[in-house]
Amino acid sequence: MSGKLRLGVNIDHVATVRNARGSAYPDPVRAAKIAEEAGADGITAHLREDRRHISDADIEGLMAVLTTPLNFEMAATDEMQKIALRHRPHAVCIVPEKREERTTEGGLEVAREENRLAHFIAPLREAGCRVSIFIAADARQIEAAHRIGAQVIELHTGAYCDFHAEGHFAERDAELKRLREMAAYGHSLGLEVHAGHGLTYETVQPVAAFPEVMELNIGHFIIGEAIFRGLAPAIREMRRLMDEARA
Ligand code: PXP
């Protein structure tokens, strides 16, 4: 187990800045290339139903130029399934999506939608995509993700990061314990375990230290930090912290 922890850099919010002005820049595809050069092991992009950040053209551009795997985040809708089947990215991460939310607030309710999701992901798997399911650290959801045939689970670290930011350290530590136990549980079922959402330089190390976690997907903090220190140095510092925690 263990091995090098992969860093997937999520470039959605480069597109957020671009779209704030309806301009052609900054270009998320250019950001993805810089991220690869700075040590990202993969690029993550979420094509939302409302196209608030990443666009269809961005996905085309990423597929054309990336030399590392694309982790394509999407809701479980027919439209997104068609797009994924056209591009056949390395990985598809199924996330819940609500129009009114600011970001992906919770994990997917796999247990409640098991049948539909099993049928939904089957063609993606047949097309050669690794299917990942974004879920809370909850045994019921992990078992359901396993039953529907997902190869990967991504554990939602948002609650852990929020508790940290709000200074609720007892709740933070309880959530971290849950994440650690559920990472081990998912791994014991044969699932590849990833984690992400809301991670920062302050919160990344305890999660990076879980030996069962193979990949972290990090976006908003890195893109924000890039304003101050540049994108490549912001990524390299995240990489350094991850490697330090893992060592
Ligand atoms: N993982 C998943 C499944 C996500 O939906 C997101 C946000 O798009 C992230 C990771 C990255 O979260 P953040 O931008 O807060 O680092």
Tab-separated table of C-alpha atoms and ligand atoms in Angstrom:
chain	number	residue	atom	x	y	z
A	1	MET	CA	0.000	0.000	0.000
A	2	SER	CA	0.951	3.624	0.447
A	3	GLY	CA	3.529	4.768	-2.135
A	4	LYS	CA	3.691	8.296	-3.371
A	5	LEU	CA	0.638	10.376	-2.652
A	6	ARG	CA	-0.683	11.900	-5.881
A	7	LEU	CA	-1.728	15.521	-6.106
A	8	GLY	CA	-4.575	16.387	-8.436
A	9	VAL	CA	-4.784	20.125	-9.001
A	10	ASN	CA	-8.287	21.427	-9.562
A	11	ILE	CA	-8.205	24.378	-11.971
A	12	ASP	CA	-11.925	25.321	-11.825
A	13	HIS	CA	-11.337	28.662	-10.173
A	14	VAL	CA	-8.989	29.909	-12.852
A	15	ALA	CA	-12.130	29.701	-14.994
A	16	THR	CA	-14.124	31.444	-12.249
A	17	VAL	CA	-11.818	34.463	-12.519
A	18	ARG	CA	-12.006	34.399	-16.317
A	19	ASN	CA	-15.778	34.182	-16.311
A	20	ALA	CA	-16.141	37.042	-13.816
A	21	ARG	CA	-15.268	39.346	-16.715
A	22	GLY	CA	-16.430	37.277	-19.661
A	23	SER	CA	-12.898	37.496	-21.050
A	24	ALA	CA	-10.674	34.836	-22.614
A	25	TYR	CA	-8.165	34.958	-19.730
A	26	PRO	CA	-6.900	33.608	-17.402
A	27	ASP	CA	-6.928	30.328	-19.329
A	28	PRO	CA	-7.471	27.203	-17.174
A	29	VAL	CA	-5.718	25.047	-19.772
A	30	ARG	CA	-2.574	27.150	-19.421
A	31	ALA	CA	-2.905	26.806	-15.630
A	32	ALA	CA	-3.144	23.040	-16.024
A	33	LYS	CA	0.085	22.923	-18.038
A	34	ILE	CA	1.878	25.000	-15.397
A	35	ALA	CA	0.460	22.694	-12.717
A	36	GLU	CA	1.839	19.649	-14.524
A	37	GLU	CA	5.261	21.272	-14.766
A	38	ALA	CA	5.141	22.147	-11.056
A	39	GLY	CA	4.563	18.534	-10.049
A	40	ALA	CA	0.813	17.893	-10.244
A	41	ASP	CA	0.145	14.219	-10.894
A	42	GLY	CA	-3.187	14.956	-12.506
A	43	ILE	CA	-5.655	17.715	-13.269
A	44	THR	CA	-9.196	17.896	-11.944
A	45	ALA	CA	-11.982	19.923	-13.535
A	46	HIS	CA	-15.681	20.053	-12.718
A	47	LEU	CA	-18.004	20.755	-15.626
A	48	ARG	CA	-21.071	22.012	-13.806
A	49	GLU	CA	-24.526	21.909	-15.287
A	50	ASP	CA	-24.673	25.736	-15.233
A	51	ARG	CA	-21.090	26.066	-16.653
A	52	ARG	CA	-20.294	28.639	-13.981
A	53	HIS	CA	-16.556	28.010	-14.293
A	54	ILE	CA	-15.220	25.240	-16.557
A	55	SER	CA	-16.695	25.236	-20.074
A	56	ASP	CA	-17.108	22.480	-22.634
A	57	ALA	CA	-14.274	24.050	-24.626
A	58	ASP	CA	-12.014	23.894	-21.554
A	59	ILE	CA	-12.593	20.142	-21.311
A	60	GLU	CA	-11.722	19.764	-25.004
A	61	GLY	CA	-8.587	21.841	-24.484
A	62	LEU	CA	-7.532	19.835	-21.435
A	63	MET	CA	-8.049	16.519	-23.213
A	64	ALA	CA	-5.942	17.786	-26.123
A	65	VAL	CA	-2.900	18.975	-24.188
A	66	LEU	CA	-2.615	17.191	-20.839
A	67	THR	CA	0.163	14.692	-20.327
A	68	THR	CA	-1.159	13.674	-16.884
A	69	PRO	CA	-4.580	12.092	-16.262
A	70	LEU	CA	-7.724	14.226	-16.264
A	71	ASN	CA	-10.128	13.622	-13.410
A	72	PHE	CA	-13.441	14.818	-14.844
A	73	GLU	CA	-15.901	15.756	-12.102
A	74	MET	CA	-19.545	15.690	-13.037
A	75	ALA	CA	-23.069	15.196	-11.767
A	76	ALA	CA	-24.859	11.940	-12.604
A	77	THR	CA	-26.904	13.372	-15.477
A	78	ASP	CA	-27.450	12.080	-19.019
A	79	GLU	CA	-25.855	15.188	-20.495
A	80	MET	CA	-22.642	14.732	-18.496
A	81	GLN	CA	-22.526	11.017	-19.195
A	82	LYS	CA	-22.607	11.745	-22.951
A	83	ILE	CA	-19.791	14.272	-22.607
A	84	ALA	CA	-17.681	11.852	-20.568
A	85	LEU	CA	-18.255	9.044	-23.064
A	86	ARG	CA	-17.179	11.338	-25.891
A	87	HIS	CA	-13.908	12.357	-24.199
A	88	ARG	CA	-13.149	9.204	-22.202
A	89	PRO	CA	-11.040	10.916	-19.529
A	90	HIS	CA	-8.803	8.797	-17.318
A	91	ALA	CA	-11.195	9.200	-14.382
A	92	VAL	CA	-14.747	10.362	-13.832
A	93	CYS	CA	-15.658	11.549	-10.358
A	94	ILE	CA	-19.392	11.586	-9.695
A	95	VAL	CA	-20.387	14.460	-7.425
A	96	PRO	CA	-23.719	15.759	-6.166
A	97	GLU	CA	-24.696	19.075	-7.686
A	98	LYS	CA	-27.251	21.632	-6.657
A	99	ARG	CA	-27.657	24.786	-8.684
A	100	GLU	CA	-27.987	27.047	-5.656
A	101	GLU	CA	-24.893	25.804	-3.806
A	102	ARG	CA	-21.645	27.765	-3.858
A	103	THR	CA	-19.562	24.606	-3.960
A	104	THR	CA	-20.096	20.857	-3.660
A	105	GLU	CA	-21.535	20.880	-0.166
A	106	GLY	CA	-21.946	17.248	0.756
A	107	GLY	CA	-21.093	13.827	-0.551
A	108	LEU	CA	-23.211	11.840	-2.951
A	109	GLU	CA	-26.156	9.892	-1.487
A	110	VAL	CA	-25.105	6.625	-3.099
A	111	ALA	CA	-27.062	4.385	-0.755
A	112	ARG	CA	-30.365	6.052	-1.667
A	113	GLU	CA	-29.762	5.897	-5.428
A	114	GLU	CA	-27.879	2.666	-5.696
A	115	ASN	CA	-29.757	1.166	-8.612
A	116	ARG	CA	-29.734	4.256	-10.775
A	117	LEU	CA	-26.055	4.941	-10.085
A	118	ALA	CA	-25.041	1.363	-10.833
A	119	HIS	CA	-26.640	1.695	-14.288
A	120	PHE	CA	-25.225	5.173	-14.715
A	121	ILE	CA	-21.587	4.263	-14.130
A	122	ALA	CA	-21.567	0.944	-16.023
A	123	PRO	CA	-21.031	2.496	-19.501
A	124	LEU	CA	-18.348	4.803	-18.103
A	125	ARG	CA	-16.454	1.829	-16.763
A	126	GLU	CA	-16.915	-0.026	-20.041
A	127	ALA	CA	-15.450	3.001	-21.829
A	128	GLY	CA	-12.306	2.599	-19.740
A	129	CYS	CA	-12.820	5.448	-17.252
A	130	ARG	CA	-11.967	4.870	-13.623
A	131	VAL	CA	-15.125	5.742	-11.735
A	132	SER	CA	-14.776	7.621	-8.483
A	133	ILE	CA	-17.623	8.538	-6.146
A	134	PHE	CA	-17.398	11.635	-3.945
A	135	ILE	CA	-18.845	10.730	-0.546
A	136	ALA	CA	-18.848	11.642	3.111
A	137	ALA	CA	-16.812	9.473	5.498
A	138	ASP	CA	-19.750	7.168	6.133
A	139	ALA	CA	-19.634	3.353	6.063
A	140	ARG	CA	-23.091	3.098	4.434
A	141	GLN	CA	-22.040	5.247	1.506
A	142	ILE	CA	-18.716	3.434	1.136
A	143	GLU	CA	-20.442	0.047	1.048
A	144	ALA	CA	-22.934	1.322	-1.523
A	145	ALA	CA	-20.127	2.767	-3.699
A	146	HIS	CA	-18.438	-0.610	-3.559
A	147	ARG	CA	-21.640	-2.473	-4.465
A	148	ILE	CA	-22.359	-0.312	-7.528
A	149	GLY	CA	-18.913	-1.117	-8.952
A	150	ALA	CA	-16.971	2.101	-8.379
A	151	GLN	CA	-13.203	1.560	-8.360
A	152	VAL	CA	-12.446	4.710	-6.362
A	153	ILE	CA	-14.015	6.700	-3.537
A	154	GLU	CA	-13.099	10.291	-2.796
A	155	LEU	CA	-13.744	11.211	0.823
A	156	HIS	CA	-15.151	14.707	1.386
A	157	THR	CA	-12.781	16.661	3.643
A	158	GLY	CA	-14.931	19.823	3.639
A	159	ALA	CA	-16.430	19.351	7.112
A	160	TYR	CA	-12.991	18.688	8.631
A	161	CYS	CA	-11.612	21.858	7.003
A	162	ASP	CA	-14.625	23.970	8.028
A	163	PHE	CA	-14.325	22.870	11.674
A	164	HIS	CA	-10.636	23.808	11.569
A	165	ALA	CA	-11.323	27.244	10.068
A	166	GLU	CA	-14.040	27.932	12.649
A	167	GLY	CA	-11.806	26.911	15.555
A	168	HIS	CA	-14.035	23.941	16.505
A	169	PHE	CA	-11.090	21.684	17.196
A	170	ALA	CA	-12.881	18.865	19.036
A	171	GLU	CA	-15.308	18.457	16.108
A	172	ARG	CA	-12.428	18.758	13.660
A	173	ASP	CA	-10.520	15.979	15.377
A	174	ALA	CA	-13.610	13.765	15.513
A	175	GLU	CA	-14.144	14.266	11.772
A	176	LEU	CA	-10.480	13.545	11.101
A	177	LYS	CA	-10.796	10.294	13.058
A	178	ARG	CA	-13.857	9.370	10.996
A	179	LEU	CA	-11.956	10.133	7.788
A	180	ARG	CA	-9.023	7.994	8.907
A	181	GLU	CA	-11.239	5.052	9.853
A	182	MET	CA	-13.276	5.277	6.670
A	183	ALA	CA	-10.156	5.542	4.487
A	184	ALA	CA	-8.981	2.280	6.057
A	185	TYR	CA	-12.432	0.716	5.648
A	186	GLY	CA	-12.705	1.698	1.977
A	187	HIS	CA	-9.247	0.322	1.332
A	188	SER	CA	-10.129	-2.955	3.082
A	189	LEU	CA	-13.007	-3.386	0.596
A	190	GLY	CA	-10.560	-3.034	-2.293
A	191	LEU	CA	-11.472	0.541	-3.193
A	192	GLU	CA	-8.814	3.097	-4.111
A	193	VAL	CA	-9.216	5.968	-1.666
A	194	HIS	CA	-8.848	9.649	-2.554
A	195	ALA	CA	-9.732	12.734	-0.512
A	196	GLY	CA	-10.375	16.379	-1.113
A	197	HIS	CA	-12.354	19.584	-0.703
A	198	GLY	CA	-11.348	22.666	1.202
A	199	LEU	CA	-7.781	21.498	1.926
A	200	THR	CA	-5.187	24.181	2.701
A	201	TYR	CA	-1.561	24.307	3.820
A	202	GLU	CA	-2.885	24.151	7.412
A	203	THR	CA	-5.205	21.181	6.975
A	204	VAL	CA	-3.520	18.991	4.355
A	205	GLN	CA	-0.952	17.146	6.438
A	206	PRO	CA	-3.124	15.013	8.739
A	207	VAL	CA	-5.051	13.742	5.696
A	208	ALA	CA	-1.901	13.258	3.619
A	209	ALA	CA	-0.571	11.059	6.426
A	210	PHE	CA	-3.349	8.438	6.031
A	211	PRO	CA	-1.479	5.559	4.362
A	212	GLU	CA	-4.601	4.343	2.503
A	213	VAL	CA	-5.151	7.668	0.723
A	214	MET	CA	-3.619	7.578	-2.755
A	215	GLU	CA	-4.614	10.991	-4.096
A	216	LEU	CA	-5.648	14.421	-2.887
A	217	ASN	CA	-7.603	16.803	-5.125
A	218	ILE	CA	-7.036	20.424	-4.211
A	219	GLY	CA	-8.150	23.550	-6.011
A	220	HIS	CA	-9.592	26.672	-4.420
A	221	PHE	CA	-6.828	27.258	-1.884
A	222	ILE	CA	-4.031	26.688	-4.399
A	223	ILE	CA	-5.554	29.067	-6.960
A	224	GLY	CA	-6.038	31.700	-4.247
A	225	GLU	CA	-2.483	31.264	-3.002
A	226	ALA	CA	-1.244	31.608	-6.586
A	227	ILE	CA	-2.283	35.267	-6.486
A	228	PHE	CA	0.377	35.881	-3.869
A	229	ARG	CA	3.194	33.531	-4.753
A	230	GLY	CA	2.489	32.350	-8.292
A	231	LEU	CA	0.857	29.104	-9.364
A	232	ALA	CA	3.935	26.893	-9.606
A	233	PRO	CA	5.341	27.889	-6.173
A	234	ALA	CA	1.866	27.497	-4.612
A	235	ILE	CA	1.660	23.946	-5.970
A	236	ARG	CA	5.229	23.082	-5.012
A	237	GLU	CA	4.567	24.108	-1.405
A	238	MET	CA	1.462	21.881	-1.280
A	239	ARG	CA	3.512	19.038	-2.738
A	240	ARG	CA	6.249	19.603	-0.149
A	241	LEU	CA	3.763	19.512	2.735
A	242	MET	CA	2.164	16.339	1.400
A	243	ASP	CA	5.525	14.607	1.007
A	244	GLU	CA	6.598	15.728	4.488
A	245	ALA	CA	3.410	14.335	6.047
A	246	ARG	CA	3.813	11.071	4.174
A	247	ALA	CA	7.469	10.552	5.090
B	1	PXP	N1	-12.771	16.986	-4.888
B	1	PXP	C1	-14.035	17.132	-5.333
B	1	PXP	C2	-14.831	15.915	-5.616
B	1	PXP	C3	-14.583	18.413	-5.561
B	1	PXP	O1	-15.845	18.538	-5.991
B	1	PXP	C4	-13.768	19.539	-5.337
B	1	PXP	C5	-14.298	20.902	-5.634
B	1	PXP	O2	-14.606	21.013	-6.967
B	1	PXP	C6	-12.465	19.333	-4.892
B	1	PXP	C7	-11.990	18.048	-4.655
B	1	PXP	C8	-11.519	20.470	-4.647
B	1	PXP	O3	-11.999	21.268	-3.610
B	1	PXP	P1	-11.288	22.658	-3.316
B	1	PXP	O4	-11.445	23.494	-4.554
B	1	PXP	O5	-12.038	23.177	-2.147
B	1	PXP	O6	-9.853	22.367	-3.010
